[in-house]
PDB file of C-alpha atoms in Angstrom:
ATOM      1  CA  MET A   1     -76.258 -35.821  27.345  1.00 94.00           C
ATOM      2  CA  LYS A   2     -74.877 -34.842  23.809  1.00 97.00           C
ATOM      3  CA  ALA A   3     -71.237 -35.373  23.096  1.00 98.00           C
ATOM      4  CA  GLY A   4     -69.353 -34.881  19.975  1.00 98.00           C
ATOM      5  CA  VAL A   5     -66.367 -36.253  18.887  1.00 98.00           C
ATOM      6  CA  ILE A   6     -65.004 -34.419  15.707  1.00 98.00           C
ATOM      7  CA  VAL A   7     -63.521 -36.357  12.705  1.00 98.00           C
ATOM      8  CA  TYR A   8     -60.981 -34.895  10.891  1.00 96.00           C
ATOM      9  CA  PRO A   9     -59.673 -36.515   7.691  1.00 95.00           C
ATOM     10  CA  GLY A  10     -57.147 -38.676   9.618  1.00 96.00           C
ATOM     11  CA  SER A  11     -58.477 -39.118  13.020  1.00 97.00           C
ATOM     12  CA  ASN A  12     -58.121 -43.050  14.372  1.00 97.00           C
ATOM     13  CA  CYS A  13     -59.327 -42.613  18.192  1.00 97.00           C
ATOM     14  CA  ASP A  14     -62.584 -41.507  17.211  1.00 98.00           C
ATOM     15  CA  ARG A  15     -64.050 -44.974  17.843  1.00 98.00           C
ATOM     16  CA  ASP A  16     -62.648 -45.077  20.911  1.00 98.00           C
ATOM     17  CA  ALA A  17     -63.403 -41.734  22.220  1.00 98.00           C
ATOM     18  CA  PHE A  18     -67.245 -42.843  20.789  1.00 98.00           C
ATOM     19  CA  TYR A  19     -67.253 -45.990  22.849  1.00 98.00           C
ATOM     20  CA  ALA A  20     -65.820 -44.496  26.061  1.00 98.00           C
ATOM     21  CA  LEU A  21     -68.559 -41.857  26.042  1.00 98.00           C
ATOM     22  CA  LYS A  22     -70.991 -44.080  25.707  1.00 98.00           C
ATOM     23  CA  LEU A  23     -69.471 -46.342  28.637  1.00 98.00           C
ATOM     24  CA  SER A  24     -69.843 -43.281  30.563  1.00 97.00           C
ATOM     25  CA  GLY A  25     -73.946 -42.560  29.876  1.00 97.00           C
ATOM     26  CA  PHE A  26     -73.155 -39.856  27.260  1.00 98.00           C
ATOM     27  CA  LYS A  27     -75.149 -39.969  24.101  1.00 98.00           C
ATOM     28  CA  PRO A  28     -72.349 -39.596  21.439  1.00 98.00           C
ATOM     29  CA  TYR A  29     -72.187 -38.503  17.777  1.00 98.00           C
ATOM     30  CA  PHE A  30     -69.478 -38.281  15.151  1.00 98.00           C
ATOM     31  CA  VAL A  31     -69.439 -35.027  13.879  1.00 97.00           C
ATOM     32  CA  SER A  32     -67.381 -32.749  11.227  1.00 95.00           C
ATOM     33  CA  THR A  33     -65.667 -29.599  11.729  1.00 93.00           C
ATOM     34  CA  LYS A  34     -68.944 -27.870   9.566  1.00 92.00           C
ATOM     35  CA  ASP A  35     -71.392 -29.028  11.973  1.00 95.00           C
ATOM     36  CA  ASN A  36     -73.369 -26.794  14.424  1.00 94.00           C
ATOM     37  CA  LEU A  37     -72.034 -27.746  17.906  1.00 96.00           C
ATOM     38  CA  ASP A  38     -74.223 -25.469  20.101  1.00 94.00           C
ATOM     39  CA  ASP A  39     -76.633 -28.457  21.445  1.00 94.00           C
ATOM     40  CA  PHE A  40     -73.415 -30.346  22.833  1.00 97.00           C
ATOM     41  CA  GLU A  41     -72.286 -30.404  26.387  1.00 96.00           C
ATOM     42  CA  LEU A  42     -68.733 -31.938  25.486  1.00 98.00           C
ATOM     43  CA  VAL A  43     -66.711 -31.943  22.270  1.00 98.00           C
ATOM     44  CA  ILE A  44     -63.933 -34.138  22.199  1.00 98.00           C
ATOM     45  CA  LEU A  45     -61.011 -33.785  19.390  1.00 98.00           C
ATOM     46  CA  PRO A  46     -59.476 -37.378  19.076  1.00 98.00           C
ATOM     47  CA  GLY A  47     -56.069 -38.709  18.409  1.00 98.00           C
ATOM     48  CA  GLY A  48     -54.994 -39.584  15.261  1.00 97.00           C
ATOM     49  CA  PHE A  49     -52.871 -37.559  12.339  1.00 97.00           C
ATOM     50  CA  SER A  50     -55.538 -35.397  11.014  1.00 95.00           C
ATOM     51  CA  TYR A  51     -54.697 -34.107   7.470  1.00 93.00           C
ATOM     52  CA  GLY A  52     -51.727 -36.300   7.614  1.00 92.00           C
ATOM     53  CA  ASP A  53     -49.938 -33.635  10.239  1.00 93.00           C
ATOM     54  CA  TYR A  54     -48.511 -31.853   7.207  1.00 91.00           C
ATOM     55  CA  LEU A  55     -46.581 -28.576   8.287  1.00 93.00           C
ATOM     56  CA  ARG A  56     -46.924 -29.556  11.902  1.00 95.00           C
ATOM     57  CA  PRO A  57     -48.937 -31.877  14.128  1.00 96.00           C
ATOM     58  CA  GLY A  58     -52.544 -30.017  14.139  1.00 96.00           C
ATOM     59  CA  ALA A  59     -51.677 -27.084  12.254  1.00 95.00           C
ATOM     60  CA  VAL A  60     -53.823 -27.404   9.340  1.00 93.00           C
ATOM     61  CA  SER A  61     -57.156 -29.008  11.602  1.00 95.00           C
ATOM     62  CA  ALA A  62     -56.539 -26.007  13.667  1.00 95.00           C
ATOM     63  CA  ARG A  63     -57.325 -23.795  10.867  1.00 91.00           C
ATOM     64  CA  GLU A  64     -60.287 -25.761  10.212  1.00 90.00           C
ATOM     65  CA  SER A  65     -61.762 -25.391  13.502  1.00 92.00           C
ATOM     66  CA  SER A  66     -63.821 -22.341  13.803  1.00 93.00           C
ATOM     67  CA  ASN A  67     -67.053 -24.377  14.928  1.00 96.00           C
ATOM     68  CA  VAL A  68     -64.772 -25.828  17.968  1.00 97.00           C
ATOM     69  CA  LYS A  69     -63.268 -22.477  18.821  1.00 96.00           C
ATOM     70  CA  LYS A  70     -66.580 -20.524  19.217  1.00 96.00           C
ATOM     71  CA  PHE A  71     -68.366 -23.765  21.039  1.00 97.00           C
ATOM     72  CA  ALA A  72     -65.111 -23.450  23.745  1.00 97.00           C
ATOM     73  CA  GLU A  73     -65.057 -19.724  24.015  1.00 95.00           C
ATOM     74  CA  ASN A  74     -68.753 -19.685  24.825  1.00 95.00           C
ATOM     75  CA  GLY A  75     -67.772 -21.941  27.521  1.00 95.00           C
ATOM     76  CA  GLY A  76     -68.109 -25.846  26.154  1.00 97.00           C
ATOM     77  CA  LEU A  77     -66.104 -28.673  27.602  1.00 98.00           C
ATOM     78  CA  VAL A  78     -63.702 -29.366  25.398  1.00 98.00           C
ATOM     79  CA  LEU A  79     -61.310 -32.406  25.201  1.00 98.00           C
ATOM     80  CA  GLY A  80     -58.623 -32.813  23.181  1.00 98.00           C
ATOM     81  CA  ILE A  81     -56.249 -36.410  23.571  1.00 98.00           C
ATOM     82  CA  CYS A  82     -53.085 -36.834  21.276  1.00 98.00           C
ATOM     83  CA  ASN A  83     -53.732 -35.107  18.237  1.00 98.00           C
ATOM     84  CA  GLY A  84     -56.107 -33.323  19.316  1.00 98.00           C
ATOM     85  CA  PHE A  85     -53.928 -31.784  22.326  1.00 98.00           C
ATOM     86  CA  GLN A  86     -51.598 -30.539  19.375  1.00 98.00           C
ATOM     87  CA  ILE A  87     -54.527 -29.092  17.329  1.00 98.00           C
ATOM     88  CA  LEU A  88     -55.738 -27.165  20.598  1.00 98.00           C
ATOM     89  CA  VAL A  89     -52.267 -25.739  20.668  1.00 97.00           C
ATOM     90  CA  GLU A  90     -52.365 -24.901  17.090  1.00 96.00           C
ATOM     91  CA  MET A  91     -55.502 -22.757  17.864  1.00 96.00           C
ATOM     92  CA  GLY A  92     -54.056 -20.714  20.518  1.00 95.00           C
ATOM     93  CA  LEU A  93     -56.564 -22.274  23.179  1.00 97.00           C
ATOM     94  CA  LEU A  94     -54.004 -24.097  25.033  1.00 97.00           C
ATOM     95  CA  PRO A  95     -50.561 -22.627  25.363  1.00 97.00           C
ATOM     96  CA  GLY A  96     -46.979 -24.137  24.653  1.00 96.00           C
ATOM     97  CA  GLY A  97     -46.061 -26.462  22.046  1.00 96.00           C
ATOM     98  CA  LEU A  98     -45.615 -30.091  20.853  1.00 97.00           C
ATOM     99  CA  LEU A  99     -42.472 -31.415  19.285  1.00 96.00           C
ATOM    100  CA  GLN A 100     -41.013 -34.476  18.325  1.00 95.00           C
ATOM    101  CA  ASN A 101     -39.914 -37.115  21.166  1.00 96.00           C
ATOM    102  CA  LYS A 102     -36.709 -36.523  22.651  1.00 94.00           C
ATOM    103  CA  ASN A 103     -35.409 -39.705  21.679  1.00 93.00           C
ATOM    104  CA  GLY A 104     -36.943 -39.213  17.790  1.00 90.00           C
ATOM    105  CA  LYS A 105     -38.966 -42.185  17.936  1.00 94.00           C
ATOM    106  CA  PHE A 106     -42.366 -42.589  18.113  1.00 97.00           C
ATOM    107  CA  ILE A 107     -43.427 -43.965  21.726  1.00 98.00           C
ATOM    108  CA  CYS A 108     -46.361 -46.561  22.035  1.00 97.00           C
ATOM    109  CA  GLU A 109     -46.202 -47.815  25.492  1.00 97.00           C
ATOM    110  CA  THR A 110     -48.621 -47.481  28.797  1.00 97.00           C
ATOM    111  CA  VAL A 111     -46.866 -45.064  31.395  1.00 98.00           C
ATOM    112  CA  GLU A 112     -47.617 -43.983  34.973  1.00 98.00           C
ATOM    113  CA  LEU A 113     -49.130 -40.486  35.159  1.00 98.00           C
ATOM    114  CA  GLU A 114     -49.685 -38.324  38.762  1.00 98.00           C
ATOM    115  CA  VAL A 115     -53.063 -36.772  38.671  1.00 98.00           C
ATOM    116  CA  VAL A 116     -51.677 -32.813  39.731  1.00 98.00           C
ATOM    117  CA  ASN A 117     -55.131 -31.559  39.646  1.00 98.00           C
ATOM    118  CA  ASN A 118     -58.413 -32.936  40.394  1.00 97.00           C
ATOM    119  CA  GLU A 119     -60.368 -29.642  40.851  1.00 97.00           C
ATOM    120  CA  THR A 120     -61.313 -29.462  36.750  1.00 98.00           C
ATOM    121  CA  PRO A 121     -64.393 -30.811  35.198  1.00 98.00           C
ATOM    122  CA  PHE A 122     -62.054 -33.463  33.626  1.00 98.00           C
ATOM    123  CA  THR A 123     -60.681 -35.160  36.891  1.00 98.00           C
ATOM    124  CA  LEU A 124     -63.004 -34.761  39.983  1.00 96.00           C
ATOM    125  CA  MET A 125     -63.295 -38.405  40.197  1.00 96.00           C
ATOM    126  CA  TYR A 126     -59.425 -38.971  40.713  1.00 98.00           C
ATOM    127  CA  LYS A 127     -57.589 -38.099  43.903  1.00 97.00           C
ATOM    128  CA  LYS A 128     -54.991 -35.351  43.943  1.00 97.00           C
ATOM    129  CA  GLY A 129     -51.775 -37.013  43.606  1.00 97.00           C
ATOM    130  CA  GLU A 130     -53.403 -40.355  42.418  1.00 98.00           C
ATOM    131  CA  VAL A 131     -51.112 -42.547  40.082  1.00 98.00           C
ATOM    132  CA  ILE A 132     -52.667 -43.613  37.097  1.00 98.00           C
ATOM    133  CA  LYS A 133     -51.727 -45.863  33.963  1.00 98.00           C
ATOM    134  CA  LEU A 134     -52.597 -44.430  30.734  1.00 98.00           C
ATOM    135  CA  PRO A 135     -51.313 -45.626  27.379  1.00 98.00           C
ATOM    136  CA  ILE A 136     -49.392 -42.966  24.897  1.00 98.00           C
ATOM    137  CA  ALA A 137     -48.871 -43.330  21.228  1.00 98.00           C
ATOM    138  CA  HIS A 138     -47.002 -40.277  19.800  1.00 98.00           C
ATOM    139  CA  GLY A 139     -43.945 -39.147  17.682  1.00 97.00           C
ATOM    140  CA  PHE A 140     -44.531 -35.384  18.648  1.00 97.00           C
ATOM    141  CA  GLY A 141     -45.069 -35.866  22.340  1.00 98.00           C
ATOM    142  CA  ARG A 142     -42.580 -33.210  23.770  1.00 97.00           C
ATOM    143  CA  TYR A 143     -44.532 -30.740  25.287  1.00 98.00           C
ATOM    144  CA  VAL A 144     -42.547 -27.422  25.720  1.00 96.00           C
ATOM    145  CA  ILE A 145     -43.767 -24.444  27.445  1.00 94.00           C
ATOM    146  CA  ASP A 146     -43.728 -20.467  26.401  1.00 89.00           C
ATOM    147  CA  LYS A 147     -45.676 -19.593  29.636  1.00 91.00           C
ATOM    148  CA  GLN A 148     -46.258 -21.745  32.971  1.00 96.00           C
ATOM    149  CA  PRO A 149     -49.439 -23.527  31.972  1.00 98.00           C
ATOM    150  CA  ASN A 150     -52.278 -24.912  34.512  1.00 98.00           C
ATOM    151  CA  VAL A 151     -51.168 -28.599  34.882  1.00 98.00           C
ATOM    152  CA  VAL A 152     -53.567 -31.634  35.331  1.00 98.00           C
ATOM    153  CA  PHE A 153     -51.435 -34.693  34.379  1.00 98.00           C
ATOM    154  CA  LYS A 154     -47.536 -35.551  34.773  1.00 98.00           C
ATOM    155  CA  TYR A 155     -45.500 -38.208  33.807  1.00 98.00           C
ATOM    156  CA  LYS A 156     -44.300 -40.080  36.647  1.00 98.00           C
ATOM    157  CA  GLU A 157     -40.942 -40.100  34.986  1.00 98.00           C
ATOM    158  CA  ASP A 158     -39.554 -38.688  32.080  1.00 98.00           C
ATOM    159  CA  VAL A 159     -40.936 -40.357  28.769  1.00 97.00           C
ATOM    160  CA  ASN A 160     -40.504 -38.164  25.775  1.00 98.00           C
ATOM    161  CA  GLY A 161     -38.533 -34.838  27.012  1.00 97.00           C
ATOM    162  CA  SER A 162     -41.381 -32.752  27.911  1.00 98.00           C
ATOM    163  CA  ASP A 163     -40.901 -29.538  30.079  1.00 97.00           C
ATOM    164  CA  GLN A 164     -41.378 -30.234  33.973  1.00 98.00           C
ATOM    165  CA  ASN A 165     -42.899 -33.976  32.707  1.00 98.00           C
ATOM    166  CA  ILE A 166     -46.009 -32.117  31.839  1.00 98.00           C
ATOM    167  CA  ALA A 167     -48.829 -34.743  30.100  1.00 98.00           C
ATOM    168  CA  GLY A 168     -51.623 -32.542  30.258  1.00 98.00           C
ATOM    169  CA  ILE A 169     -52.506 -29.176  30.396  1.00 98.00           C
ATOM    170  CA  ILE A 170     -56.095 -27.026  31.218  1.00 98.00           C
ATOM    171  CA  ASN A 171     -57.369 -23.825  30.163  1.00 98.00           C
ATOM    172  CA  GLY A 172     -60.569 -22.939  32.302  1.00 96.00           C
ATOM    173  CA  ASN A 173     -63.268 -25.487  30.187  1.00 98.00           C
ATOM    174  CA  ILE A 174     -60.386 -27.096  27.755  1.00 98.00           C
ATOM    175  CA  LEU A 175     -58.206 -29.715  28.480  1.00 98.00           C
ATOM    176  CA  GLY A 176     -55.458 -30.947  26.200  1.00 98.00           C
ATOM    177  CA  MET A 177     -53.549 -34.396  26.830  1.00 98.00           C
ATOM    178  CA  MET A 178     -51.235 -36.596  25.231  1.00 98.00           C
ATOM    179  CA  PRO A 179     -52.205 -39.839  27.106  1.00 98.00           C
ATOM    180  CA  HIS A 180     -55.054 -41.873  25.937  1.00 98.00           C
ATOM    181  CA  PRO A 181     -58.005 -41.945  28.503  1.00 98.00           C
ATOM    182  CA  GLU A 182     -60.357 -43.770  25.877  1.00 98.00           C
ATOM    183  CA  ARG A 183     -57.985 -46.594  25.129  1.00 98.00           C
ATOM    184  CA  ALA A 184     -57.956 -47.289  28.912  1.00 98.00           C
ATOM    185  CA  VAL A 185     -61.789 -47.843  29.801  1.00 98.00           C
ATOM    186  CA  GLU A 186     -62.246 -51.800  30.643  1.00 97.00           C
ATOM    187  CA  LYS A 187     -59.702 -54.055  32.634  1.00 96.00           C
ATOM    188  CA  ILE A 188     -59.384 -55.914  29.422  1.00 96.00           C
ATOM    189  CA  MET A 189     -57.694 -52.995  27.866  1.00 94.00           C
ATOM    190  CA  GLY A 190     -54.800 -53.147  30.570  1.00 93.00           C
ATOM    191  CA  SER A 191     -56.312 -50.517  32.870  1.00 96.00           C
ATOM    192  CA  ASP A 192     -59.192 -49.171  33.312  1.00 97.00           C
ATOM    193  CA  ASP A 193     -57.919 -45.559  34.644  1.00 98.00           C
ATOM    194  CA  GLY A 194     -58.904 -43.443  31.968  1.00 98.00           C
ATOM    195  CA  ILE A 195     -63.054 -44.644  32.680  1.00 98.00           C
ATOM    196  CA  LYS A 196     -62.938 -41.731  35.458  1.00 98.00           C
ATOM    197  CA  LEU A 197     -62.222 -39.215  33.397  1.00 98.00           C
ATOM    198  CA  PHE A 198     -65.120 -39.550  31.374  1.00 98.00           C
ATOM    199  CA  LYS A 199     -67.463 -40.395  34.453  1.00 98.00           C
ATOM    200  CA  SER A 200     -65.840 -36.763  36.110  1.00 98.00           C
ATOM    201  CA  LEU A 201     -67.152 -35.219  32.737  1.00 98.00           C
ATOM    202  CA  TYR A 202     -70.646 -36.792  33.361  1.00 97.00           C
ATOM    203  CA  GLU A 203     -71.326 -35.939  36.522  1.00 96.00           C
ATOM    204  CA  TYR A 204     -69.855 -32.846  36.266  1.00 97.00           C
ATOM    205  CA  ILE A 205     -72.377 -31.852  33.864  1.00 96.00           C
ATOM    206  CA  ARG A 206     -74.949 -33.995  35.310  1.00 93.00           C
ATOM    207  CA  GLY A 207     -74.424 -31.747  38.370  1.00 89.00           C
ATOM    208  CA  GLY A 208     -75.247 -28.687  36.429  1.00 69.00           C
ATOM    209  CA  LYS A 209     -72.076 -27.524  37.207  1.00 56.00           C
ATOM    210  CA  LYS A 210     -71.667 -26.382  33.228  1.00 47.00           C
TER     211      LYS A 210
ATOM    212  CA  MET B   1     -49.745  -7.569 -10.421  1.00 90.00           C
ATOM    213  CA  GLN B   2     -46.511  -9.468 -10.418  1.00 95.00           C
ATOM    214  CA  LYS B   3     -45.557 -13.017 -10.124  1.00 97.00           C
ATOM    215  CA  PHE B   4     -42.712 -12.867  -7.273  1.00 98.00           C
ATOM    216  CA  LYS B   5     -40.901 -16.058  -6.139  1.00 98.00           C
ATOM    217  CA  PHE B   6     -40.364 -16.591  -2.389  1.00 98.00           C
ATOM    218  CA  VAL B   7     -38.292 -18.984  -0.047  1.00 98.00           C
ATOM    219  CA  ILE B   8     -39.268 -19.219   3.657  1.00 98.00           C
ATOM    220  CA  ASP B   9     -36.659 -20.899   6.114  1.00 98.00           C
ATOM    221  CA  ILE B  10     -37.942 -21.984   9.016  1.00 97.00           C
ATOM    222  CA  GLN B  11     -35.693 -23.142  12.230  1.00 97.00           C
ATOM    223  CA  TYR B  12     -36.734 -24.215  15.788  1.00 95.00           C
ATOM    224  CA  LYS B  13     -36.008 -21.808  17.958  1.00 95.00           C
ATOM    225  CA  SER B  14     -32.200 -21.870  19.435  1.00 93.00           C
ATOM    226  CA  ASN B  15     -33.471 -22.754  22.865  1.00 91.00           C
ATOM    227  CA  VAL B  16     -35.643 -25.665  21.130  1.00 92.00           C
ATOM    228  CA  ARG B  17     -33.670 -28.845  21.204  1.00 90.00           C
ATOM    229  CA  ASP B  18     -33.749 -30.556  17.650  1.00 92.00           C
ATOM    230  CA  PRO B  19     -33.382 -34.460  18.168  1.00 90.00           C
ATOM    231  CA  ARG B  20     -33.413 -34.756  14.535  1.00 88.00           C
ATOM    232  CA  GLY B  21     -30.555 -32.768  14.015  1.00 92.00           C
ATOM    233  CA  GLU B  22     -28.603 -34.167  16.982  1.00 91.00           C
ATOM    234  CA  THR B  23     -28.752 -37.368  15.759  1.00 88.00           C
ATOM    235  CA  ILE B  24     -27.627 -36.930  12.541  1.00 91.00           C
ATOM    236  CA  ALA B  25     -24.635 -34.766  13.779  1.00 94.00           C
ATOM    237  CA  ARG B  26     -23.942 -37.610  16.138  1.00 93.00           C
ATOM    238  CA  VAL B  27     -23.683 -40.277  13.050  1.00 91.00           C
ATOM    239  CA  LEU B  28     -21.717 -38.440  11.038  1.00 93.00           C
ATOM    240  CA  ARG B  29     -19.085 -37.753  13.589  1.00 95.00           C
ATOM    241  CA  GLU B  30     -18.753 -41.394  14.931  1.00 91.00           C
ATOM    242  CA  GLU B  31     -19.752 -43.154  11.730  1.00 87.00           C
ATOM    243  CA  GLY B  32     -18.330 -40.923   8.878  1.00 88.00           C
ATOM    244  CA  ASN B  33     -15.736 -39.545  10.758  1.00 91.00           C
ATOM    245  CA  ILE B  34     -16.401 -35.745   9.836  1.00 94.00           C
ATOM    246  CA  PRO B  35     -15.798 -33.537  12.573  1.00 94.00           C
ATOM    247  CA  ILE B  36     -19.554 -32.040  12.298  1.00 94.00           C
ATOM    248  CA  GLU B  37     -19.968 -29.646  15.549  1.00 94.00           C
ATOM    249  CA  SER B  38     -23.925 -29.529  15.353  1.00 94.00           C
ATOM    250  CA  ILE B  39     -26.490 -29.496  13.039  1.00 95.00           C
ATOM    251  CA  ARG B  40     -30.038 -28.172  13.185  1.00 95.00           C
ATOM    252  CA  ILE B  41     -32.848 -29.178  10.787  1.00 94.00           C
ATOM    253  CA  GLY B  42     -35.259 -26.773   9.394  1.00 95.00           C
ATOM    254  CA  LYS B  43     -37.675 -26.546   6.506  1.00 95.00           C
ATOM    255  CA  SER B  44     -37.769 -24.380   3.413  1.00 97.00           C
ATOM    256  CA  ILE B  45     -41.084 -23.481   1.615  1.00 98.00           C
ATOM    257  CA  HIS B  46     -40.919 -22.551  -2.296  1.00 98.00           C
ATOM    258  CA  GLY B  47     -43.461 -20.642  -3.920  1.00 98.00           C
ATOM    259  CA  GLU B  48     -45.093 -17.822  -5.936  1.00 98.00           C
ATOM    260  CA  VAL B  49     -47.567 -15.070  -4.740  1.00 98.00           C
ATOM    261  CA  GLN B  50     -49.280 -12.524  -6.933  1.00 97.00           C
ATOM    262  CA  ALA B  51     -48.190  -8.827  -5.348  1.00 97.00           C
ATOM    263  CA  GLU B  52     -48.107  -5.171  -6.991  1.00 97.00           C
ATOM    264  CA  SER B  53     -44.638  -4.661  -5.533  1.00 97.00           C
ATOM    265  CA  LYS B  54     -41.500  -6.537  -3.812  1.00 97.00           C
ATOM    266  CA  GLU B  55     -42.403  -4.886  -0.554  1.00 97.00           C
ATOM    267  CA  GLN B  56     -46.137  -6.070  -1.078  1.00 97.00           C
ATOM    268  CA  ALA B  57     -45.117  -9.668  -1.703  1.00 98.00           C
ATOM    269  CA  GLU B  58     -42.811 -10.145   1.525  1.00 98.00           C
ATOM    270  CA  LYS B  59     -45.585  -8.841   3.342  1.00 98.00           C
ATOM    271  CA  LEU B  60     -48.075 -10.937   2.293  1.00 98.00           C
ATOM    272  CA  VAL B  61     -45.469 -13.823   2.484  1.00 98.00           C
ATOM    273  CA  ILE B  62     -45.097 -12.712   6.204  1.00 98.00           C
ATOM    274  CA  LYS B  63     -48.928 -13.028   6.744  1.00 98.00           C
ATOM    275  CA  ALA B  64     -48.903 -16.510   5.765  1.00 97.00           C
ATOM    276  CA  CYS B  65     -45.979 -17.621   8.103  1.00 98.00           C
ATOM    277  CA  GLU B  66     -48.215 -15.950  11.083  1.00 96.00           C
ATOM    278  CA  GLU B  67     -51.561 -17.538  10.050  1.00 94.00           C
ATOM    279  CA  LEU B  68     -50.184 -20.770   9.583  1.00 95.00           C
ATOM    280  CA  LEU B  69     -46.877 -21.783   8.181  1.00 97.00           C
ATOM    281  CA  VAL B  70     -44.716 -21.038  11.599  1.00 96.00           C
ATOM    282  CA  ASN B  71     -45.633 -21.784  14.956  1.00 94.00           C
ATOM    283  CA  PRO B  72     -43.996 -18.677  16.964  1.00 93.00           C
ATOM    284  CA  VAL B  73     -44.368 -20.568  19.976  1.00 92.00           C
ATOM    285  CA  THR B  74     -41.779 -22.921  19.020  1.00 94.00           C
ATOM    286  CA  GLU B  75     -40.015 -21.808  15.257  1.00 96.00           C
ATOM    287  CA  GLU B  76     -38.681 -18.770  13.768  1.00 97.00           C
ATOM    288  CA  PHE B  77     -38.463 -17.844  10.103  1.00 98.00           C
ATOM    289  CA  LYS B  78     -36.824 -15.460   7.403  1.00 98.00           C
ATOM    290  CA  VAL B  79     -38.566 -14.666   4.001  1.00 98.00           C
ATOM    291  CA  GLU B  80     -36.505 -14.097   0.878  1.00 97.00           C
ATOM    292  CA  ILE B  81     -38.398 -12.231  -2.202  1.00 97.00           C
ATOM    293  CA  LYS B  82     -36.693 -13.287  -5.519  1.00 91.00           C
TER     294      LYS B  82
END
């Protein structure tokens, strides 16, 4: 089961995503935005500071990602984590915008999230309402809405000023989230609550539900 | 074709909070004793564009704003052609 991790100039969570995919049974590959993605079951846009986040986080990368857009529009599963979420929003594949945290600071800590929606390919191994712990590490994680999105994860507390404490949203086959499930896939990392997200995807695709 | 200078002023929409502006306004009030009511921090982009006329130059710069330079969900902009 092939999964691609897009490496943008400035991505820095690509290896973590690769490791999490491998641990969940996928055969992961590092790919660039120029590569053909037709063979993949899943594509991940990892965290980092693609193109230095010049102009706005994710803005430049979003204009470089026509293959990702094509893959997503053909129904391929796409997961954007942190900077990947910002890229998906800039691409217009997910609604809303991501702005500087309300305290003006970069926040790096482990936070509690509620799984609001477990009826997605990304969350089917979680229980609805389950509280999980995942790390966040972002300066521009304040999610603002222009229309009501389909919410998947919410922060249990207001950590960055996001509207409705939203931490992750879905649009059909495309999920974007600020917290880092790939940095919480083994107990030794402080939490392994993130592994179920990757295993959910594996089971979903294996079940032929794609 | 002529060369036109342009300036784009980009600001967060008025309903979007600007923590940088709020912090700097507070510091000026509390530490600097300057009665600044509020500050909004945006950005300006200066450049040059080749166009047949001032009107066409403006259209091209607005297109650049819509395609990349401005996020319409959170920002608004004004274009000045010189």
